[in-house]
PDB file of C-alpha atoms in Angstrom:
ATOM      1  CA  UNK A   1      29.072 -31.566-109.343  1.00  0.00           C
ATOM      2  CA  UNK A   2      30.396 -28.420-108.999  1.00  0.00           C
ATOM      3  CA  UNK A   3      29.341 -27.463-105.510  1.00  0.00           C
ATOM      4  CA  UNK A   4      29.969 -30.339-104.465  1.00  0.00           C
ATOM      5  CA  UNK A   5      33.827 -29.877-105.307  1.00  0.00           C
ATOM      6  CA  UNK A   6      33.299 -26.809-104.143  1.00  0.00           C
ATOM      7  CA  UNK A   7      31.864 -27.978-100.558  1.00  0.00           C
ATOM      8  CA  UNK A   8      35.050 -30.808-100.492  1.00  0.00           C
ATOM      9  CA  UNK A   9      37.494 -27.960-101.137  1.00  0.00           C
ATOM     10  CA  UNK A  10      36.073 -25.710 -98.513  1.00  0.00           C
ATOM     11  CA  UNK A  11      36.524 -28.590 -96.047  1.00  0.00           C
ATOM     12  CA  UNK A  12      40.167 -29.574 -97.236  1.00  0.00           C
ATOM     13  CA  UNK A  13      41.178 -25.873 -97.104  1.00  0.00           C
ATOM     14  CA  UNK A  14      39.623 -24.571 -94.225  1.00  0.00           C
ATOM     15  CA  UNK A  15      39.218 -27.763 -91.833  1.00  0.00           C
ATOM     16  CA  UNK A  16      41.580 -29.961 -90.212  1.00  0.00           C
ATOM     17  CA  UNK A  17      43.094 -30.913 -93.445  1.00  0.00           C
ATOM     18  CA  UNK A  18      44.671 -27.151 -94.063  1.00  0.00           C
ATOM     19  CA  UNK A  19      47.830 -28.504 -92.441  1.00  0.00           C
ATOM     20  CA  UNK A  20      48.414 -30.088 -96.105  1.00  0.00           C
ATOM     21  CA  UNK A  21      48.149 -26.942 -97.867  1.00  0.00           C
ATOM     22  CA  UNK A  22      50.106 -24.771 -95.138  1.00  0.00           C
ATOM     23  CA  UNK A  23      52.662 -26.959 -95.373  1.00  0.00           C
ATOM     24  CA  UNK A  24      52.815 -27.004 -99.335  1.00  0.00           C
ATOM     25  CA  UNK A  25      52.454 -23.153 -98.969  1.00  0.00           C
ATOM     26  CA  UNK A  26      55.684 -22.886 -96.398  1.00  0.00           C
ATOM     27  CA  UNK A  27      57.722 -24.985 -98.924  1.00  0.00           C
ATOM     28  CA  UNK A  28      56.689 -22.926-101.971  1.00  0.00           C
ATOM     29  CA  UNK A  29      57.354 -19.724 -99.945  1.00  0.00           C
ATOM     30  CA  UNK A  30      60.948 -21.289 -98.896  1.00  0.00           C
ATOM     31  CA  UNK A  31      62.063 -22.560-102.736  1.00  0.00           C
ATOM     32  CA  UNK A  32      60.446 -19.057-104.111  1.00  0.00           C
ATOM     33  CA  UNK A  33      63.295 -16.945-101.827  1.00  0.00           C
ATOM     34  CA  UNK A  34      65.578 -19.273-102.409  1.00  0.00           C
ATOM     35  CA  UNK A  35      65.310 -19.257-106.017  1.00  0.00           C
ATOM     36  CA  UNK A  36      64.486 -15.648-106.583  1.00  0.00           C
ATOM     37  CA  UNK A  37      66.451 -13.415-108.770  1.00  0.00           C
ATOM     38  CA  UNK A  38      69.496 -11.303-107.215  1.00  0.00           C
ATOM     39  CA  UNK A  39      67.646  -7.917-107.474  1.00  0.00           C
ATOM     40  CA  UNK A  40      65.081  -8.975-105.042  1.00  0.00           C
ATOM     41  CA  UNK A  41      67.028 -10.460-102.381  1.00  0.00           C
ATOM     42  CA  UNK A  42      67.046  -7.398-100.588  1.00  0.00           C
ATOM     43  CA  UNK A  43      67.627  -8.266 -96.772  1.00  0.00           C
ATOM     44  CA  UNK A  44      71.621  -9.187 -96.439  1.00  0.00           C
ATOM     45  CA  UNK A  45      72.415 -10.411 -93.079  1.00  0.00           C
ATOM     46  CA  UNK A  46      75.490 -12.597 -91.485  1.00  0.00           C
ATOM     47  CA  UNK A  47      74.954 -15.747 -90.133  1.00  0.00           C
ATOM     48  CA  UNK A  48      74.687 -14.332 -86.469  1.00  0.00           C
ATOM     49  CA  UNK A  49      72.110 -12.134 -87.515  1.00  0.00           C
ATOM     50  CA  UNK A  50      69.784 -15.120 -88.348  1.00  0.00           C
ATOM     51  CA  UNK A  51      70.327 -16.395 -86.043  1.00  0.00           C
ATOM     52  CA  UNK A  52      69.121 -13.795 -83.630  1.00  0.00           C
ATOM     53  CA  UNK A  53      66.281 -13.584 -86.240  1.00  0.00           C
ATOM     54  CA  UNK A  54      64.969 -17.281 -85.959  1.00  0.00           C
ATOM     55  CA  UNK A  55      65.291 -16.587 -82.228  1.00  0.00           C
ATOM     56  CA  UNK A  56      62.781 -13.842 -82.466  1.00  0.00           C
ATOM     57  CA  UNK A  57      60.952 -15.247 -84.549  1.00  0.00           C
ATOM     58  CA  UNK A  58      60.153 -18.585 -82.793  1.00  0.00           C
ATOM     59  CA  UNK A  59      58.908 -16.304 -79.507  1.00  0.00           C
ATOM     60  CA  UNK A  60      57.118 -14.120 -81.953  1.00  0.00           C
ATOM     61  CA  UNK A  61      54.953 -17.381 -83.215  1.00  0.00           C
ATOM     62  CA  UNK A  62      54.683 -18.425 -79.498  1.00  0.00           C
ATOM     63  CA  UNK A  63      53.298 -15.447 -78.196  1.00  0.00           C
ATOM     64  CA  UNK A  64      51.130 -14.037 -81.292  1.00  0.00           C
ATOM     65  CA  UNK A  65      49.565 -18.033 -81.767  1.00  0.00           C
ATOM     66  CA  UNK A  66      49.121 -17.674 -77.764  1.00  0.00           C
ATOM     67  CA  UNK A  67      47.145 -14.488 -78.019  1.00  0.00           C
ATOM     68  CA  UNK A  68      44.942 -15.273 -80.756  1.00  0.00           C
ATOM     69  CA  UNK A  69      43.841 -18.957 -79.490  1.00  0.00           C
ATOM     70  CA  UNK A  70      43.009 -17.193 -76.239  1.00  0.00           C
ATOM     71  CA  UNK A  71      41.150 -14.621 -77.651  1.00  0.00           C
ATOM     72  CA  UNK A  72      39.452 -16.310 -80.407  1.00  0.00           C
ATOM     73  CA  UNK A  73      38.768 -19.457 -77.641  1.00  0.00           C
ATOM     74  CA  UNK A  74      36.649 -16.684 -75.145  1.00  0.00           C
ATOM     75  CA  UNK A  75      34.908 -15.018 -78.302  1.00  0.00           C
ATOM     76  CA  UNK A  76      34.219 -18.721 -79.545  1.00  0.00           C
ATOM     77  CA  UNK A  77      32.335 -19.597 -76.021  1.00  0.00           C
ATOM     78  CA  UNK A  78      30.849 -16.181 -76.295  1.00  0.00           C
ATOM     79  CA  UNK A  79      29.281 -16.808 -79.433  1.00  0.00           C
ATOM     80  CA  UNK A  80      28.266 -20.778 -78.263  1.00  0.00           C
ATOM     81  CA  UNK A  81      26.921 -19.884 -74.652  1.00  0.00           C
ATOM     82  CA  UNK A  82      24.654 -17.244 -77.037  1.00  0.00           C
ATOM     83  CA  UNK A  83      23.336 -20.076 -79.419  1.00  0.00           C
ATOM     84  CA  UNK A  84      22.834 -22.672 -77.069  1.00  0.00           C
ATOM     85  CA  UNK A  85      20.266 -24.109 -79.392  1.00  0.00           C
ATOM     86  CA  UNK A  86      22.392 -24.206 -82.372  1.00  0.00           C
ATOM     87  CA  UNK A  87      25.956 -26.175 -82.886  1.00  0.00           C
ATOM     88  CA  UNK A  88      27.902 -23.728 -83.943  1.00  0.00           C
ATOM     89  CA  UNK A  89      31.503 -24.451 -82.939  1.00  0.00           C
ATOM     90  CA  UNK A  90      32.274 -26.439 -86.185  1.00  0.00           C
ATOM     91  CA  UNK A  91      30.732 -23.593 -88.392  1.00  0.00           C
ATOM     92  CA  UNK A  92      32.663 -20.898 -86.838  1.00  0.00           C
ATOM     93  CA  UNK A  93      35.677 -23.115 -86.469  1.00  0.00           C
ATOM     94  CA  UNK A  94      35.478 -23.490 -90.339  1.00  0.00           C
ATOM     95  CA  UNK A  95      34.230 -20.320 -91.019  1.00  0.00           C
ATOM     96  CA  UNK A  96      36.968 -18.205 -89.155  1.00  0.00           C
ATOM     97  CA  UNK A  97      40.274 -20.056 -90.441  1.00  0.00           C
ATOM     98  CA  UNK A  98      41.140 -21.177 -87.285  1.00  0.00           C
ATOM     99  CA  UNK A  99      42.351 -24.273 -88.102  1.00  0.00           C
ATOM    100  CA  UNK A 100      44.507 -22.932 -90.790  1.00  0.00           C
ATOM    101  CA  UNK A 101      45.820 -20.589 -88.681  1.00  0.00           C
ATOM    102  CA  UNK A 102      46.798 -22.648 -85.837  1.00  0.00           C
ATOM    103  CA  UNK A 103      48.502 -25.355 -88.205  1.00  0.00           C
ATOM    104  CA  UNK A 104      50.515 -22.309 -89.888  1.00  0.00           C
ATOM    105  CA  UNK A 105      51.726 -21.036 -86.324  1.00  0.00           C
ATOM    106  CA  UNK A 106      52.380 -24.870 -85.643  1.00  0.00           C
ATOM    107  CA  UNK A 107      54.501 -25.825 -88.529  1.00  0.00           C
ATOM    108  CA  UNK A 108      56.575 -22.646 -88.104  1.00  0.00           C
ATOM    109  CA  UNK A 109      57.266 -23.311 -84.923  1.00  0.00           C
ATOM    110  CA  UNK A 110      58.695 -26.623 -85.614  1.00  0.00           C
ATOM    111  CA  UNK A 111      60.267 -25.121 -88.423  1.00  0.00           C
ATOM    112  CA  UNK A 112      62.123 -22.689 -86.610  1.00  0.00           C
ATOM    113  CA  UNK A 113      63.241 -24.953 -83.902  1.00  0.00           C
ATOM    114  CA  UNK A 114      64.867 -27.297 -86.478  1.00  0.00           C
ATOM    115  CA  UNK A 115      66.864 -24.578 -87.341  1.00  0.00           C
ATOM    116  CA  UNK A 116      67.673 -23.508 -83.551  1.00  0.00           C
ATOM    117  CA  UNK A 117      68.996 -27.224 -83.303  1.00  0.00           C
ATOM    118  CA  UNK A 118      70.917 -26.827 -86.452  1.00  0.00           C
ATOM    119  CA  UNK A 119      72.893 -23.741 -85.547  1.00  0.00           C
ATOM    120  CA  UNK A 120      75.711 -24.630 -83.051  1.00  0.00           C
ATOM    121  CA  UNK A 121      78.055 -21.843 -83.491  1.00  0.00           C
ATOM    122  CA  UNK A 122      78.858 -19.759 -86.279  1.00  0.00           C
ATOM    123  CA  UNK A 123      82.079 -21.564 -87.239  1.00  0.00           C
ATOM    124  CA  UNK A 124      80.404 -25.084 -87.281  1.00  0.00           C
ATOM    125  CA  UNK A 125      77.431 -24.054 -88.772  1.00  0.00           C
ATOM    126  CA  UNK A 126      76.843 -26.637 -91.646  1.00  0.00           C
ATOM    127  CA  UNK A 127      76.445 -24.919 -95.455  1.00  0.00           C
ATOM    128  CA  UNK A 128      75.523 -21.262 -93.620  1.00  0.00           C
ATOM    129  CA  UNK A 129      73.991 -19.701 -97.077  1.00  0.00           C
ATOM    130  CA  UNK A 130      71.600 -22.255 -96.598  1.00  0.00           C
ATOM    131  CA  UNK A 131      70.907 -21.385 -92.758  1.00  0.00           C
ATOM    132  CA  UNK A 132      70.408 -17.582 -94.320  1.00  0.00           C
ATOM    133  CA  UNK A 133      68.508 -18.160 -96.668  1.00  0.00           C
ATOM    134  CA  UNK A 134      66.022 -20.035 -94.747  1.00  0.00           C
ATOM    135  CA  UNK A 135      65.478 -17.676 -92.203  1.00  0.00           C
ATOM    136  CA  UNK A 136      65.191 -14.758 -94.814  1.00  0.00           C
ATOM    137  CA  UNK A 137      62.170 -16.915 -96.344  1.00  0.00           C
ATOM    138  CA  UNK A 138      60.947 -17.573 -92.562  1.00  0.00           C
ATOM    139  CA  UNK A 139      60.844 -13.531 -92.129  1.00  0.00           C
ATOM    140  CA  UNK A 140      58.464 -13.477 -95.467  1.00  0.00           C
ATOM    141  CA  UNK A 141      56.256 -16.118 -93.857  1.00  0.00           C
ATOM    142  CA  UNK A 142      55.502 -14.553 -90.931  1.00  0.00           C
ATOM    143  CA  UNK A 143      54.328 -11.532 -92.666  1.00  0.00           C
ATOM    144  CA  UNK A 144      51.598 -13.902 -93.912  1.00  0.00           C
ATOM    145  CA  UNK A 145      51.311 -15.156 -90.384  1.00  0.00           C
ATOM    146  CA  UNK A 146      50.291 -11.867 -89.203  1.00  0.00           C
ATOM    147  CA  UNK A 147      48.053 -11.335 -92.276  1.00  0.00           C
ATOM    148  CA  UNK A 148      46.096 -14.465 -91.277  1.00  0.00           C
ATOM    149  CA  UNK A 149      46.115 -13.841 -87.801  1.00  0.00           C
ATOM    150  CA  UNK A 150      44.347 -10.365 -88.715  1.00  0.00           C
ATOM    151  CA  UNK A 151      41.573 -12.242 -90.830  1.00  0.00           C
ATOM    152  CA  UNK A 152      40.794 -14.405 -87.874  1.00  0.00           C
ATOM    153  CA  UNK A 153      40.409 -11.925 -85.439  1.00  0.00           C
ATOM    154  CA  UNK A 154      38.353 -10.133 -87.645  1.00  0.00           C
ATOM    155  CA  UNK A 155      36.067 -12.990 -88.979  1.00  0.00           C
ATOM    156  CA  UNK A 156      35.791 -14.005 -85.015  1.00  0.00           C
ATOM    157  CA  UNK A 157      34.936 -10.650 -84.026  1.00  0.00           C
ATOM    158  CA  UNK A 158      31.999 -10.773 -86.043  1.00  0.00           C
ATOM    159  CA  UNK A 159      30.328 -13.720 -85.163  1.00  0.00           C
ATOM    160  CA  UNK A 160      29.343 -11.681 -82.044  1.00  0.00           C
ATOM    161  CA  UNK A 161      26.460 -10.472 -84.423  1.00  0.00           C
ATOM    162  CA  UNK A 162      23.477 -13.304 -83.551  1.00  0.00           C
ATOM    163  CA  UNK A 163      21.889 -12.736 -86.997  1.00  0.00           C
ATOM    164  CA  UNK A 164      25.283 -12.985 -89.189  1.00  0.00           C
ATOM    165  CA  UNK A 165      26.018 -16.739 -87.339  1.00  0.00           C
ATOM    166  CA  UNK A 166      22.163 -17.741 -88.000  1.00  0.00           C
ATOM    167  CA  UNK A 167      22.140 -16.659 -91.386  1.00  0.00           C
ATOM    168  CA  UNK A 168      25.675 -18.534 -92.277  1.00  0.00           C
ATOM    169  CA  UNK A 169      24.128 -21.910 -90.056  1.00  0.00           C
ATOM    170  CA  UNK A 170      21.266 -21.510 -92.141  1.00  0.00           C
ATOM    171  CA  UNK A 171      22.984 -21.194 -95.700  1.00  0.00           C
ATOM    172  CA  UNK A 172      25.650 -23.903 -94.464  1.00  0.00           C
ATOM    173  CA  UNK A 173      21.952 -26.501 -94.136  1.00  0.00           C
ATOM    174  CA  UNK A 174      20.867 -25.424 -97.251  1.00  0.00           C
ATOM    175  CA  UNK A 175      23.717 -26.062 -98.732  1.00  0.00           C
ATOM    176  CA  UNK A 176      24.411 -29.508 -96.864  1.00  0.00           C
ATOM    177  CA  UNK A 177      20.499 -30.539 -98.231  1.00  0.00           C
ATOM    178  CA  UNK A 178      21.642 -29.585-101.751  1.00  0.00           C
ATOM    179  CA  UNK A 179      24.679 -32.140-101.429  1.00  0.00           C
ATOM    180  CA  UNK A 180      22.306 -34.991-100.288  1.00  0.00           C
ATOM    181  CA  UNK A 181      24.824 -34.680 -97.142  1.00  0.00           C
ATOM    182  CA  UNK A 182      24.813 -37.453 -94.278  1.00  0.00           C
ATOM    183  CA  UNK A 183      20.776 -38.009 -93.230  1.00  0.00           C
ATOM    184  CA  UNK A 184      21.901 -38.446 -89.617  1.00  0.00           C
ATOM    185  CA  UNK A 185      23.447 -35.128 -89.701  1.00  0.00           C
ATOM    186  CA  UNK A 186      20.435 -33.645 -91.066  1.00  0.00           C
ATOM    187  CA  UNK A 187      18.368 -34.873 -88.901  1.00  0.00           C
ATOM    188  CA  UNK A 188      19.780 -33.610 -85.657  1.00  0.00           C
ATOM    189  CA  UNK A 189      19.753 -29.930 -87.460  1.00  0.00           C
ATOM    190  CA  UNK A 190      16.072 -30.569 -87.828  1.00  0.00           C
ATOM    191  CA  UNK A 191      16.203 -30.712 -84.425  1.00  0.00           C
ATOM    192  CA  UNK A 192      18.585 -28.235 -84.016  1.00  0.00           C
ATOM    193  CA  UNK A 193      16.056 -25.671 -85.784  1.00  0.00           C
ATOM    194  CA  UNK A 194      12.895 -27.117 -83.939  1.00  0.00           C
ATOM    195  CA  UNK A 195      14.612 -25.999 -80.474  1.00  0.00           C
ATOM    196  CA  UNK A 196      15.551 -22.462 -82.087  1.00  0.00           C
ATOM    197  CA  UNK A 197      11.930 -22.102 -83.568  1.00  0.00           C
ATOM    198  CA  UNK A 198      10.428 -22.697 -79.857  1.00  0.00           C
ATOM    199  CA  UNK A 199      13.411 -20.039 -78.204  1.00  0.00           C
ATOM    200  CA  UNK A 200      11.649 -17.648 -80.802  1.00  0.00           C
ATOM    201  CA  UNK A 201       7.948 -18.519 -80.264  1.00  0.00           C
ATOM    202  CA  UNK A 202       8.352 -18.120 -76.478  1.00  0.00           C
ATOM    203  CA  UNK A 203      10.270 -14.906 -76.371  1.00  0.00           C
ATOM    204  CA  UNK A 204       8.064 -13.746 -79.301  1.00  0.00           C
ATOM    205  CA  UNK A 205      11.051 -12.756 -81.561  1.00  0.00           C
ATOM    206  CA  UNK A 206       8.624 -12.853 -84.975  1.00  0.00           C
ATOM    207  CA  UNK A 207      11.890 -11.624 -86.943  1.00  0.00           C
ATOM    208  CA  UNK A 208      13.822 -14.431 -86.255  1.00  0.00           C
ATOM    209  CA  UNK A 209      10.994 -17.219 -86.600  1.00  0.00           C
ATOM    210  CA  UNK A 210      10.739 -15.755 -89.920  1.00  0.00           C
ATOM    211  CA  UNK A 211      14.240 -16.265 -90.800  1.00  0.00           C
ATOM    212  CA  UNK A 212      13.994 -19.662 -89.308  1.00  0.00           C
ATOM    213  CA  UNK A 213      10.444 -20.489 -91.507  1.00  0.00           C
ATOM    214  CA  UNK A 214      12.017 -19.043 -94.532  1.00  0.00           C
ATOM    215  CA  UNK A 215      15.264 -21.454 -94.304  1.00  0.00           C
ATOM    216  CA  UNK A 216      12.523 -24.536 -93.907  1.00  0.00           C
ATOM    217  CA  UNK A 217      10.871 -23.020 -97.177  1.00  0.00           C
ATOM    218  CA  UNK A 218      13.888 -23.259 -99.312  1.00  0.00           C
ATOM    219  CA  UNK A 219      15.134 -27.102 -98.287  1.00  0.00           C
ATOM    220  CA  UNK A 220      11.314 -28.330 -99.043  1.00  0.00           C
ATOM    221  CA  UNK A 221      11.352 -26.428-102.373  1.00  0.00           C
ATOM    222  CA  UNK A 222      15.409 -27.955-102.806  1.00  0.00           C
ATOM    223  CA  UNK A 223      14.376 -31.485-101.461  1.00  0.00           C
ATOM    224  CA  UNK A 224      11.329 -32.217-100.011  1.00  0.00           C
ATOM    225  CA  UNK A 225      11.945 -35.763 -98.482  1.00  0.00           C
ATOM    226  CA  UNK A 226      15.440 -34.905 -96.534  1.00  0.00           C
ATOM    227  CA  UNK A 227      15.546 -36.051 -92.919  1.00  0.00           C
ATOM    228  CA  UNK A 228      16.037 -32.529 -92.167  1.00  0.00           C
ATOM    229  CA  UNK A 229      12.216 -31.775 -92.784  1.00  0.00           C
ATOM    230  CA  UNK A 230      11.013 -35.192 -91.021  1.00  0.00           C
ATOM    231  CA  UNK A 231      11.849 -33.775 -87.662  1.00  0.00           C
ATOM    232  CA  UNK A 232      10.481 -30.532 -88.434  1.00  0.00           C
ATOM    233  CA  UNK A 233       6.937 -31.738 -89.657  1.00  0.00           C
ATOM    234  CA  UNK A 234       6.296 -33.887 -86.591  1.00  0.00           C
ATOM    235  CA  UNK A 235       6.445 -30.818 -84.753  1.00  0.00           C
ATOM    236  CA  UNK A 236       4.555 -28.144 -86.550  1.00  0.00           C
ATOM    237  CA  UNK A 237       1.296 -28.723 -85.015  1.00  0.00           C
ATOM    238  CA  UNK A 238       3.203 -28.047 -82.064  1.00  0.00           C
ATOM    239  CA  UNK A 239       4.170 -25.061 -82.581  1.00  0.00           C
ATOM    240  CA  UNK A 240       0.788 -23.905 -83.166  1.00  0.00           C
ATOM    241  CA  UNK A 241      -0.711 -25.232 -80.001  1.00  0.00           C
ATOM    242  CA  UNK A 242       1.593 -23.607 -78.275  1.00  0.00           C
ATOM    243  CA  UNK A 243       1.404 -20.203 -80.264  1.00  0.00           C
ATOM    244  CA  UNK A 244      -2.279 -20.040 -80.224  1.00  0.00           C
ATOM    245  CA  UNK A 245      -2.866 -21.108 -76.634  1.00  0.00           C
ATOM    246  CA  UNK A 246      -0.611 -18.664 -74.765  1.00  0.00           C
ATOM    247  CA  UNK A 247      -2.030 -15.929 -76.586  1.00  0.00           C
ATOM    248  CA  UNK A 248       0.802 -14.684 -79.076  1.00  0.00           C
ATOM    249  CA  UNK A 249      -1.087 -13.964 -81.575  1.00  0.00           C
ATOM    250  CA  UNK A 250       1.859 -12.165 -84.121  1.00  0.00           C
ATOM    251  CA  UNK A 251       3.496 -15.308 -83.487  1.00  0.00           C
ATOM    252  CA  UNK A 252       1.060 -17.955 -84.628  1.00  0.00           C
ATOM    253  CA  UNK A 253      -0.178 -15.132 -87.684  1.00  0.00           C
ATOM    254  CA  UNK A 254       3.751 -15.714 -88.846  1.00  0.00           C
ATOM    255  CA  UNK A 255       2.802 -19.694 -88.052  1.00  0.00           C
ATOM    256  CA  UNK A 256      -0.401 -19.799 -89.877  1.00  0.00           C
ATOM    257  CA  UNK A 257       1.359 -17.966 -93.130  1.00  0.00           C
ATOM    258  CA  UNK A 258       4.396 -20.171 -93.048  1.00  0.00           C
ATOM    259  CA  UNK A 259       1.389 -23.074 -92.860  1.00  0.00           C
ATOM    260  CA  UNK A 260      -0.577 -21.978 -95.949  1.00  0.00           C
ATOM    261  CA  UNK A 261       2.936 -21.526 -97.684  1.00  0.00           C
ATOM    262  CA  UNK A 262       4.093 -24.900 -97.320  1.00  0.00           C
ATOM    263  CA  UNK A 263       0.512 -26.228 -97.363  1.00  0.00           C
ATOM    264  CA  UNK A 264       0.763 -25.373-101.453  1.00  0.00           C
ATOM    265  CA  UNK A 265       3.982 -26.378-101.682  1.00  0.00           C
ATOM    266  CA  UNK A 266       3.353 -29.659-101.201  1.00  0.00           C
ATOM    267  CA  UNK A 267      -0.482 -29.496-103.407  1.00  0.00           C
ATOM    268  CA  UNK A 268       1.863 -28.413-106.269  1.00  0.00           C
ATOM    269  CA  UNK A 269       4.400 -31.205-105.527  1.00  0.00           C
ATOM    270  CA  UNK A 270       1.601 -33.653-105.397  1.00  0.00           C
ATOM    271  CA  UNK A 271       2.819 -35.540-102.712  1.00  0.00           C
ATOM    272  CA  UNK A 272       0.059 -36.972-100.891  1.00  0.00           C
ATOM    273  CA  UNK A 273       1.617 -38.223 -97.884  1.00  0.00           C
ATOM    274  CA  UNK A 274       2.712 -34.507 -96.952  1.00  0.00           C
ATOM    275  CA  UNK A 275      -0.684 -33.359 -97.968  1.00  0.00           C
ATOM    276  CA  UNK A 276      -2.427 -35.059 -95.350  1.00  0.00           C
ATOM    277  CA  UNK A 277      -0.386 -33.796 -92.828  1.00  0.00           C
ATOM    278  CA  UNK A 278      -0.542 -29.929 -93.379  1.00  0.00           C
ATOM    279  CA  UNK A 279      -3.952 -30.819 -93.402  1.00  0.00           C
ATOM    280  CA  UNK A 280      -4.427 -31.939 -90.010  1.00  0.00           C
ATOM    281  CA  UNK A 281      -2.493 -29.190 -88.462  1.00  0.00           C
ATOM    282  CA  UNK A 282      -5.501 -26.623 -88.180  1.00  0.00           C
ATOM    283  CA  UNK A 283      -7.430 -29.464 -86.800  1.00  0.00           C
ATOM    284  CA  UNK A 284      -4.460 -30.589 -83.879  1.00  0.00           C
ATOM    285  CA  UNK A 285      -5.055 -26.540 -82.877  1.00  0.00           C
TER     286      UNK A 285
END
């Protein structure tokens, strides 16, 4: 129950549906300045001066949301064009606060050119304390702007690590087969993984088969009839074949090991219909 709130709030917080809770956060930050005490009002400014301040401040959203989207986009197709085998974009999408960022620049932005439209001159400016006010609070939510712009550089920046992406990909299955998640979805990460697991047995990289081997492990221990696994077992021999006959022999040792682990798995589980097939796998090499 719990993770599965969890999993739902992740989603409604960091997914497309931030724009709810950016916007609830911009209207708390606006009634918190304009309801805070008189000793913390600190910035006094004339009506003039905000308005030269919303000015600024519009063109600072423009150009600092600019910057970021363009950077984060070209590290983004870095990091896909790297993990061809793996959908990624979502993850990292989610993963990064992206979309929270780009709805906070958004609203602002509309914010701020409400009150561009609102200010005519200074002598028919309608309820001006108001006008002040406003932009004072918009001054404080930029800071935060900036804050969150930081994070996603930062959390983009290191997605250009291979292993840190694999091992969140990996975690974010495990915990999608713990949630019973969609079985379509699951499935096309089994194939996902069976792609990634031949990348690694034909370039030989034995560290990150093991990784890969060690994530297939942990959903049959967590749940061993998800679709995820069906697309995985019907290729197994597979891998072997291919392992064995071109010679790597590291590579089908790793194989064979993985084999014998999941091969007792399954005896302890008592599932027969699994047990036949790890059975025939030595035999199909």
């Amino acid at each position: 129950m719990l993770q599965k709130l969890s999993f739902h709030l992740e989603s409604y917080l960091l997914g497309k549906r931030s724009i709810f809770y950016v916007l609830l956060f911009v209207t708390l930050v606006q009634l918190a300045c304009f309801n805070a005490p008189e000793f913390l009002r600190t910035l006094e400014i004339s009506t003039a001066e905000a308005k030269g301040i919303s000015t600024n401040l519009f063109t600072a959203y423009i150009s600092t949301l600019g910057v970021v989207l363009a950077i984060s986009a070209i590290t983004l197709a870095i990091v896909q064009i790297s993990n061809h085998k793996l959908v990624t974009t979502k993850l990292v999408f989610t993963r990064t606060l992206f979309m929270p960022l780009v709805y906070f620049g958004l609203v602002n932005i509309f914010y701020l050119s409400a009150l561009q439209l609102l200010y005519k001159s200074e002598d028919n400016l309608f309820y001006p304390e108001f006008y002040i006010q406003t932009v004072v609070a918009s001054i404080y939510v930029f800071g935060y702007f900036m804050i969150l712009s930081f994070l996603v550089f930062f959390r983009t920046f290191r997605y250009l690590n291979f292993d840190r992406i694999v091992d969140d990909y990996l975690k974010d299955i495990i915990e999608k087969v713990k949630l019973n998640f969609d079985n379509d979805y699951l499935s096309t990460k089994g194939g996902e993984i069976n792609s990634e697991i031949l990348k690694a047995i034909e370039t030989e990289d034995n560290v990150m088969l093991s990784k890969l081997l060690t994530a297939i492990s942990t959903i049959s221990n967590i749940n061993p009839n998800t679709t995820f696994l069906f697309t995985i077992n019907t290729k197994m021999a597979h891998w072997h074949s291919i392992a064995f006959n071109e010679g790597k022999l590291n590579i089908w040792s790793t194989l064979v090991a993985f084999w014998r682990e999941m091969r007792q798995q399954v005896v302890n589980s008592g599932n027969q219909n699994y047990a036949s097939y790890f059975a025939q796998v030595p035999s199909k090499v």
